[in-house]
mmCIF file with all atom_site columns, C-alpha atoms and ligand atoms in Angstrom:
data_model
loop_
_atom_site.group_PDB
_atom_site.id
_atom_site.type_symbol
_atom_site.label_atom_id
_atom_site.label_alt_id
_atom_site.label_comp_id
_atom_site.label_asym_id
_atom_site.label_entity_id
_atom_site.label_seq_id
_atom_site.pdbx_PDB_ins_code
_atom_site.Cartn_x
_atom_site.Cartn_y
_atom_site.Cartn_z
_atom_site.occupancy
_atom_site.B_iso_or_equiv
_atom_site.pdbx_formal_charge
_atom_site.auth_seq_id
_atom_site.auth_comp_id
_atom_site.auth_asym_id
_atom_site.auth_atom_id
_atom_site.pdbx_PDB_model_num
ATOM   1   C  CA  . MET A 1 1   ? 83.411  91.194  124.041 1.00 0.00 ? 22  MET A CA  1
ATOM   2   C  CA  . LYS A 1 2   ? 83.332  89.506  127.430 1.00 0.00 ? 23  LYS A CA  1
ATOM   3   C  CA  . CYS A 1 3   ? 83.387  85.704  127.487 1.00 0.00 ? 24  CYS A CA  1
ATOM   4   C  CA  . PRO A 1 4   ? 80.146  84.509  129.164 1.00 0.00 ? 25  PRO A CA  1
ATOM   5   C  CA  . TYR A 1 5   ? 81.998  81.571  130.728 1.00 0.00 ? 26  TYR A CA  1
ATOM   6   C  CA  . CYS A 1 6   ? 85.232  82.915  132.168 1.00 0.00 ? 27  CYS A CA  1
ATOM   7   C  CA  . LYS A 1 7   ? 84.474  86.663  131.865 1.00 0.00 ? 28  LYS A CA  1
ATOM   8   C  CA  . GLN A 1 8   ? 87.725  87.348  130.150 1.00 0.00 ? 29  GLN A CA  1
ATOM   9   C  CA  . ASN A 1 9   ? 87.635  90.264  127.724 1.00 0.00 ? 30  ASN A CA  1
ATOM   10  C  CA  . ASP A 1 10  ? 89.523  89.004  124.724 1.00 0.00 ? 31  ASP A CA  1
ATOM   11  C  CA  . SER A 1 11  ? 87.881  86.913  122.038 1.00 0.00 ? 32  SER A CA  1
ATOM   12  C  CA  . ARG A 1 12  ? 88.497  86.012  118.452 1.00 0.00 ? 33  ARG A CA  1
ATOM   13  C  CA  . VAL A 1 13  ? 85.840  86.359  115.766 1.00 0.00 ? 34  VAL A CA  1
ATOM   14  C  CA  . ILE A 1 14  ? 85.425  83.084  113.884 1.00 0.00 ? 35  ILE A CA  1
ATOM   15  C  CA  . ASP A 1 15  ? 82.523  84.023  111.706 1.00 0.00 ? 36  ASP A CA  1
ATOM   16  C  CA  . SER A 1 16  ? 80.369  87.070  111.188 1.00 0.00 ? 37  SER A CA  1
ATOM   17  C  CA  . ARG A 1 17  ? 77.311  87.475  109.084 1.00 0.00 ? 38  ARG A CA  1
ATOM   18  C  CA  . SER A 1 18  ? 74.629  90.060  108.926 1.00 0.00 ? 39  SER A CA  1
ATOM   19  C  CA  . ALA A 1 19  ? 71.184  89.189  110.150 1.00 0.00 ? 40  ALA A CA  1
ATOM   20  C  CA  . ASP A 1 20  ? 68.002  91.205  110.138 1.00 0.00 ? 41  ASP A CA  1
ATOM   21  C  CA  . ASP A 1 21  ? 68.635  92.903  106.845 1.00 0.00 ? 42  ASP A CA  1
ATOM   22  C  CA  . GLY A 1 22  ? 72.029  94.159  107.860 1.00 0.00 ? 43  GLY A CA  1
ATOM   23  C  CA  . ALA A 1 23  ? 70.841  95.849  111.040 1.00 0.00 ? 44  ALA A CA  1
ATOM   24  C  CA  . THR A 1 24  ? 72.473  93.214  113.230 1.00 0.00 ? 45  THR A CA  1
ATOM   25  C  CA  . ILE A 1 25  ? 75.710  91.319  112.939 1.00 0.00 ? 46  ILE A CA  1
ATOM   26  C  CA  . ARG A 1 26  ? 75.781  87.801  114.287 1.00 0.00 ? 47  ARG A CA  1
ATOM   27  C  CA  . ARG A 1 27  ? 79.263  86.806  115.382 1.00 0.00 ? 48  ARG A CA  1
ATOM   28  C  CA  . ARG A 1 28  ? 80.667  83.474  116.432 1.00 0.00 ? 49  ARG A CA  1
ATOM   29  C  CA  . ARG A 1 29  ? 83.473  84.151  118.865 1.00 0.00 ? 50  ARG A CA  1
ATOM   30  C  CA  . GLU A 1 30  ? 86.041  82.043  120.539 1.00 0.00 ? 51  GLU A CA  1
ATOM   31  C  CA  . CYS A 1 31  ? 87.416  83.045  123.911 1.00 0.00 ? 52  CYS A CA  1
ATOM   32  C  CA  . THR A 1 32  ? 91.195  83.365  123.729 1.00 0.00 ? 53  THR A CA  1
ATOM   33  C  CA  . SER A 1 33  ? 91.455  82.315  127.352 1.00 0.00 ? 54  SER A CA  1
ATOM   34  C  CA  . CYS A 1 34  ? 89.170  79.282  127.860 1.00 0.00 ? 55  CYS A CA  1
ATOM   35  C  CA  . GLY A 1 35  ? 88.628  78.471  124.190 1.00 0.00 ? 56  GLY A CA  1
ATOM   36  C  CA  . ARG A 1 36  ? 84.877  78.206  124.498 1.00 0.00 ? 57  ARG A CA  1
ATOM   37  C  CA  . ARG A 1 37  ? 82.670  79.539  121.747 1.00 0.00 ? 58  ARG A CA  1
ATOM   38  C  CA  . PHE A 1 38  ? 79.733  81.855  121.998 1.00 0.00 ? 59  PHE A CA  1
ATOM   39  C  CA  . THR A 1 39  ? 77.523  83.911  119.730 1.00 0.00 ? 60  THR A CA  1
ATOM   40  C  CA  . THR A 1 40  ? 76.935  87.619  119.943 1.00 0.00 ? 61  THR A CA  1
ATOM   41  C  CA  . TYR A 1 41  ? 74.411  89.746  118.175 1.00 0.00 ? 62  TYR A CA  1
ATOM   42  C  CA  . GLU A 1 42  ? 75.714  93.209  117.625 1.00 0.00 ? 63  GLU A CA  1
ATOM   43  C  CA  . VAL A 1 43  ? 73.577  96.041  116.438 1.00 0.00 ? 64  VAL A CA  1
ATOM   44  C  CA  . VAL A 1 44  ? 75.160  97.860  113.582 1.00 0.00 ? 65  VAL A CA  1
ATOM   45  C  CA  . GLU A 1 45  ? 75.476  101.448 114.542 1.00 0.00 ? 66  GLU A CA  1
ATOM   46  C  CA  . LYS A 1 46  ? 74.167  103.598 111.813 1.00 0.00 ? 67  LYS A CA  1
ATOM   47  C  CA  . GLN A 1 47  ? 77.287  105.630 111.929 1.00 0.00 ? 68  GLN A CA  1
ATOM   48  C  CA  . PRO A 1 48  ? 78.069  107.037 108.539 1.00 0.00 ? 69  PRO A CA  1
ATOM   49  C  CA  . LEU A 1 49  ? 81.055  105.481 106.884 1.00 0.00 ? 70  LEU A CA  1
ATOM   50  C  CA  . MET A 1 50  ? 83.197  108.093 105.211 1.00 0.00 ? 71  MET A CA  1
ATOM   51  C  CA  . VAL A 1 51  ? 85.302  107.620 102.137 1.00 0.00 ? 72  VAL A CA  1
ATOM   52  C  CA  . VAL A 1 52  ? 88.489  109.643 101.863 1.00 0.00 ? 73  VAL A CA  1
ATOM   53  C  CA  . LYS A 1 53  ? 89.240  110.412 98.259  1.00 0.00 ? 74  LYS A CA  1
ATOM   54  C  CA  . ASN A 1 54  ? 92.694  110.762 96.759  1.00 0.00 ? 75  ASN A CA  1
ATOM   55  C  CA  . ASP A 1 55  ? 92.579  114.547 97.030  1.00 0.00 ? 76  ASP A CA  1
ATOM   56  C  CA  . GLY A 1 56  ? 91.628  114.333 100.707 1.00 0.00 ? 77  GLY A CA  1
ATOM   57  C  CA  . ARG A 1 57  ? 87.975  115.209 100.287 1.00 0.00 ? 78  ARG A CA  1
ATOM   58  C  CA  . ARG A 1 58  ? 85.466  113.062 102.112 1.00 0.00 ? 79  ARG A CA  1
ATOM   59  C  CA  . GLU A 1 59  ? 82.086  111.761 101.120 1.00 0.00 ? 80  GLU A CA  1
ATOM   60  C  CA  . VAL A 1 60  ? 79.570  109.347 102.591 1.00 0.00 ? 81  VAL A CA  1
ATOM   61  C  CA  . PHE A 1 61  ? 80.178  105.768 101.538 1.00 0.00 ? 82  PHE A CA  1
ATOM   62  C  CA  . LYS A 1 62  ? 77.785  104.551 98.878  1.00 0.00 ? 83  LYS A CA  1
ATOM   63  C  CA  . ARG A 1 63  ? 77.571  100.904 97.982  1.00 0.00 ? 84  ARG A CA  1
ATOM   64  C  CA  . ASP A 1 64  ? 76.093  101.856 94.610  1.00 0.00 ? 85  ASP A CA  1
ATOM   65  C  CA  . LYS A 1 65  ? 79.432  103.291 93.556  1.00 0.00 ? 86  LYS A CA  1
ATOM   66  C  CA  . ILE A 1 66  ? 81.071  99.932  94.048  1.00 0.00 ? 87  ILE A CA  1
ATOM   67  C  CA  . LEU A 1 67  ? 78.134  98.200  92.408  1.00 0.00 ? 88  LEU A CA  1
ATOM   68  C  CA  . ASN A 1 68  ? 78.314  100.455 89.348  1.00 0.00 ? 89  ASN A CA  1
ATOM   69  C  CA  . GLY A 1 69  ? 82.053  99.973  89.075  1.00 0.00 ? 90  GLY A CA  1
ATOM   70  C  CA  . ILE A 1 70  ? 81.630  96.215  89.070  1.00 0.00 ? 91  ILE A CA  1
ATOM   71  C  CA  . ILE A 1 71  ? 78.723  96.362  86.613  1.00 0.00 ? 92  ILE A CA  1
ATOM   72  C  CA  . ARG A 1 72  ? 80.897  98.400  84.251  1.00 0.00 ? 93  ARG A CA  1
ATOM   73  C  CA  . ALA A 1 73  ? 83.758  95.933  84.611  1.00 0.00 ? 94  ALA A CA  1
ATOM   74  C  CA  . CYS A 1 74  ? 81.396  93.024  83.947  1.00 0.00 ? 95  CYS A CA  1
ATOM   75  C  CA  . ASP A 1 75  ? 79.887  94.578  80.832  1.00 0.00 ? 96  ASP A CA  1
ATOM   76  C  CA  . LYS A 1 76  ? 79.017  91.919  78.220  1.00 0.00 ? 97  LYS A CA  1
ATOM   77  C  CA  . ARG A 1 77  ? 80.313  89.180  80.508  1.00 0.00 ? 98  ARG A CA  1
ATOM   78  C  CA  . ASP A 1 78  ? 78.119  86.224  81.300  1.00 0.00 ? 99  ASP A CA  1
ATOM   79  C  CA  . ILE A 1 79  ? 77.475  87.270  84.891  1.00 0.00 ? 100 ILE A CA  1
ATOM   80  C  CA  . SER A 1 80  ? 74.093  87.748  86.505  1.00 0.00 ? 101 SER A CA  1
ATOM   81  C  CA  . LEU A 1 81  ? 73.174  90.952  88.266  1.00 0.00 ? 102 LEU A CA  1
ATOM   82  C  CA  . GLU A 1 82  ? 72.460  88.828  91.302  1.00 0.00 ? 103 GLU A CA  1
ATOM   83  C  CA  . ASP A 1 83  ? 76.050  87.609  91.458  1.00 0.00 ? 104 ASP A CA  1
ATOM   84  C  CA  . ILE A 1 84  ? 77.314  91.149  90.988  1.00 0.00 ? 105 ILE A CA  1
ATOM   85  C  CA  . THR A 1 85  ? 75.024  92.478  93.717  1.00 0.00 ? 106 THR A CA  1
ATOM   86  C  CA  . ASN A 1 86  ? 76.129  89.722  96.073  1.00 0.00 ? 107 ASN A CA  1
ATOM   87  C  CA  . LEU A 1 87  ? 79.737  90.613  95.446  1.00 0.00 ? 108 LEU A CA  1
ATOM   88  C  CA  . ALA A 1 88  ? 79.067  94.297  96.120  1.00 0.00 ? 109 ALA A CA  1
ATOM   89  C  CA  . ASN A 1 89  ? 77.239  93.351  99.342  1.00 0.00 ? 110 ASN A CA  1
ATOM   90  C  CA  . GLU A 1 90  ? 80.130  91.190  100.421 1.00 0.00 ? 111 GLU A CA  1
ATOM   91  C  CA  . ILE A 1 91  ? 82.573  94.024  99.799  1.00 0.00 ? 112 ILE A CA  1
ATOM   92  C  CA  . GLU A 1 92  ? 80.426  96.475  101.733 1.00 0.00 ? 113 GLU A CA  1
ATOM   93  C  CA  . ARG A 1 93  ? 80.168  94.022  104.615 1.00 0.00 ? 114 ARG A CA  1
ATOM   94  C  CA  . ASP A 1 94  ? 83.934  93.555  104.675 1.00 0.00 ? 115 ASP A CA  1
ATOM   95  C  CA  . ILE A 1 95  ? 84.469  97.301  104.752 1.00 0.00 ? 116 ILE A CA  1
ATOM   96  C  CA  . ARG A 1 96  ? 81.936  97.848  107.523 1.00 0.00 ? 117 ARG A CA  1
ATOM   97  C  CA  . ASN A 1 97  ? 83.323  94.928  109.503 1.00 0.00 ? 118 ASN A CA  1
ATOM   98  C  CA  . THR A 1 98  ? 86.667  96.673  109.775 1.00 0.00 ? 119 THR A CA  1
ATOM   99  C  CA  . MET A 1 99  ? 84.753  99.066  112.047 1.00 0.00 ? 120 MET A CA  1
ATOM   100 C  CA  . GLU A 1 100 ? 86.749  101.975 110.771 1.00 0.00 ? 121 GLU A CA  1
ATOM   101 C  CA  . GLN A 1 101 ? 84.857  105.198 110.360 1.00 0.00 ? 122 GLN A CA  1
ATOM   102 C  CA  . GLU A 1 102 ? 86.890  106.298 107.410 1.00 0.00 ? 123 GLU A CA  1
ATOM   103 C  CA  . VAL A 1 103 ? 88.166  104.281 104.532 1.00 0.00 ? 124 VAL A CA  1
ATOM   104 C  CA  . SER A 1 104 ? 90.195  105.498 101.589 1.00 0.00 ? 125 SER A CA  1
ATOM   105 C  CA  . THR A 1 105 ? 89.203  105.035 97.963  1.00 0.00 ? 126 THR A CA  1
ATOM   106 C  CA  . ALA A 1 106 ? 92.569  103.302 97.508  1.00 0.00 ? 127 ALA A CA  1
ATOM   107 C  CA  . ASP A 1 107 ? 91.678  100.694 100.132 1.00 0.00 ? 128 ASP A CA  1
ATOM   108 C  CA  . ILE A 1 108 ? 88.256  100.152 98.591  1.00 0.00 ? 129 ILE A CA  1
ATOM   109 C  CA  . GLY A 1 109 ? 89.825  99.785  95.165  1.00 0.00 ? 130 GLY A CA  1
ATOM   110 C  CA  . ARG A 1 110 ? 92.300  97.218  96.428  1.00 0.00 ? 131 ARG A CA  1
ATOM   111 C  CA  . LEU A 1 111 ? 89.544  95.258  98.133  1.00 0.00 ? 132 LEU A CA  1
ATOM   112 C  CA  . VAL A 1 112 ? 87.358  95.263  95.020  1.00 0.00 ? 133 VAL A CA  1
ATOM   113 C  CA  . MET A 1 113 ? 90.326  94.140  92.938  1.00 0.00 ? 134 MET A CA  1
ATOM   114 C  CA  . SER A 1 114 ? 91.164  91.271  95.237  1.00 0.00 ? 135 SER A CA  1
ATOM   115 C  CA  . LYS A 1 115 ? 87.544  90.092  95.159  1.00 0.00 ? 136 LYS A CA  1
ATOM   116 C  CA  . LEU A 1 116 ? 87.235  90.450  91.400  1.00 0.00 ? 137 LEU A CA  1
ATOM   117 C  CA  . LYS A 1 117 ? 90.392  88.457  90.863  1.00 0.00 ? 138 LYS A CA  1
ATOM   118 C  CA  . SER A 1 118 ? 88.672  85.234  91.846  1.00 0.00 ? 139 SER A CA  1
ATOM   119 C  CA  . PHE A 1 119 ? 85.286  86.382  90.532  1.00 0.00 ? 140 PHE A CA  1
ATOM   120 C  CA  . ASP A 1 120 ? 85.965  87.078  86.877  1.00 0.00 ? 141 ASP A CA  1
ATOM   121 C  CA  . GLU A 1 121 ? 89.326  87.555  85.249  1.00 0.00 ? 142 GLU A CA  1
ATOM   122 C  CA  . VAL A 1 122 ? 88.244  89.918  82.498  1.00 0.00 ? 143 VAL A CA  1
ATOM   123 C  CA  . ALA A 1 123 ? 86.261  92.052  84.935  1.00 0.00 ? 144 ALA A CA  1
ATOM   124 C  CA  . TYR A 1 124 ? 89.288  92.121  87.187  1.00 0.00 ? 145 TYR A CA  1
ATOM   125 C  CA  . ILE A 1 125 ? 91.602  93.365  84.468  1.00 0.00 ? 146 ILE A CA  1
ATOM   126 C  CA  . ARG A 1 126 ? 89.093  95.982  83.317  1.00 0.00 ? 147 ARG A CA  1
ATOM   127 C  CA  . PHE A 1 127 ? 88.554  97.220  86.841  1.00 0.00 ? 148 PHE A CA  1
ATOM   128 C  CA  . ALA A 1 128 ? 92.253  97.220  87.602  1.00 0.00 ? 149 ALA A CA  1
ATOM   129 C  CA  . SER A 1 129 ? 93.076  99.255  84.508  1.00 0.00 ? 150 SER A CA  1
ATOM   130 C  CA  . VAL A 1 130 ? 90.445  101.880 85.325  1.00 0.00 ? 151 VAL A CA  1
ATOM   131 C  CA  . TYR A 1 131 ? 91.279  101.953 88.992  1.00 0.00 ? 152 TYR A CA  1
ATOM   132 C  CA  . ARG A 1 132 ? 94.996  102.270 88.502  1.00 0.00 ? 153 ARG A CA  1
ATOM   133 C  CA  . LYS A 1 133 ? 94.557  104.631 85.578  1.00 0.00 ? 154 LYS A CA  1
ATOM   134 C  CA  . PHE A 1 134 ? 97.727  103.107 84.213  1.00 0.00 ? 155 PHE A CA  1
ATOM   135 C  CA  . ALA A 1 135 ? 99.633  105.304 86.620  1.00 0.00 ? 156 ALA A CA  1
ATOM   136 C  CA  . ASP A 1 136 ? 101.930 102.441 87.404  1.00 0.00 ? 157 ASP A CA  1
ATOM   137 C  CA  . ILE A 1 137 ? 101.881 100.396 84.264  1.00 0.00 ? 158 ILE A CA  1
ATOM   138 C  CA  . SER A 1 138 ? 104.776 98.221  85.384  1.00 0.00 ? 159 SER A CA  1
ATOM   139 C  CA  . SER A 1 139 ? 103.005 96.903  88.435  1.00 0.00 ? 160 SER A CA  1
ATOM   140 C  CA  . PHE A 1 140 ? 99.883  96.422  86.358  1.00 0.00 ? 161 PHE A CA  1
ATOM   141 C  CA  . MET A 1 141 ? 101.839 94.351  83.842  1.00 0.00 ? 162 MET A CA  1
ATOM   142 C  CA  . GLU A 1 142 ? 103.367 92.485  86.726  1.00 0.00 ? 163 GLU A CA  1
ATOM   143 C  CA  . GLU A 1 143 ? 99.897  91.660  87.958  1.00 0.00 ? 164 GLU A CA  1
ATOM   144 C  CA  . LEU A 1 144 ? 98.845  90.467  84.523  1.00 0.00 ? 165 LEU A CA  1
ATOM   145 C  CA  . ARG A 1 145 ? 101.870 88.198  84.373  1.00 0.00 ? 166 ARG A CA  1
ATOM   146 C  CA  . GLU A 1 146 ? 101.083 86.764  87.780  1.00 0.00 ? 167 GLU A CA  1
ATOM   147 C  CA  . LEU A 1 147 ? 97.526  86.136  86.724  1.00 0.00 ? 168 LEU A CA  1
ATOM   148 C  CA  . GLN A 1 148 ? 98.737  84.411  83.590  1.00 0.00 ? 169 GLN A CA  1
ATOM   149 C  CA  . ALA A 1 149 ? 101.179 82.281  85.570  1.00 0.00 ? 170 ALA A CA  1
ATOM   150 C  CA  . HIS A 1 150 ? 98.430  81.380  87.985  1.00 0.00 ? 171 HIS A CA  1
ATOM   151 C  CA  . LYS A 1 151 ? 96.269  80.269  85.077  1.00 0.00 ? 172 LYS A CA  1
ATOM   152 C  CA  . GLU A 1 152 ? 99.039  78.142  83.625  1.00 0.00 ? 173 GLU A CA  1
ATOM   153 C  CA  . GLN A 1 153 ? 99.511  76.517  86.993  1.00 0.00 ? 174 GLN A CA  1
ATOM   154 C  CA  . LYS A 1 154 ? 95.834  75.712  87.211  1.00 0.00 ? 175 LYS A CA  1
ATOM   155 C  CA  . LYS A 1 155 ? 95.956  74.240  83.715  1.00 0.00 ? 176 LYS A CA  1
ATOM   156 C  CA  . ASP A 1 156 ? 98.898  72.060  84.686  1.00 0.00 ? 177 ASP A CA  1
ATOM   157 C  CA  . LYS A 1 157 ? 96.962  70.655  87.571  1.00 0.00 ? 178 LYS A CA  1
ATOM   158 C  CA  . LEU A 1 158 ? 94.047  69.582  85.390  1.00 0.00 ? 179 LEU A CA  1
HETATM 159 ZN ZN1 . ZN  B 2 .   ? 86.429  82.233  128.303 1.00 0.00 ? 5   ZN  B ZN1 1
#
């Protein structure tokens, strides 16, 4: 994206949010050369985003799959559908902002897990156990321990 001031080509994205119902992305950019900031409105190309599954098959990305996964993980938790939907939207936006045309289910899973971690602990553990299918139980236990340690730390600070 060309800087409107010094015409240099390289800029850093400071903030991006979707406008116009997701059809446009508004980006705050900072020129890496002169440091001035400017805003760009980029039309989201309706290019299909493909998901590469573990067995190598591809399918069109569907936000509902993420949404349903999170809803399942949040079952009987005190979390509104609105919060869940917002989280799913945020995850979709992050994925689309990478501007990759293909994304693997593993990457999506990792992203969902990292978001859920700060969203709801129980939902995170449920999602993680389904997602990892207990294939690597040791790293899952490791993660649980870390989470526990993190909680203790937080408690200490209170
Ligand atoms: Zn500049």
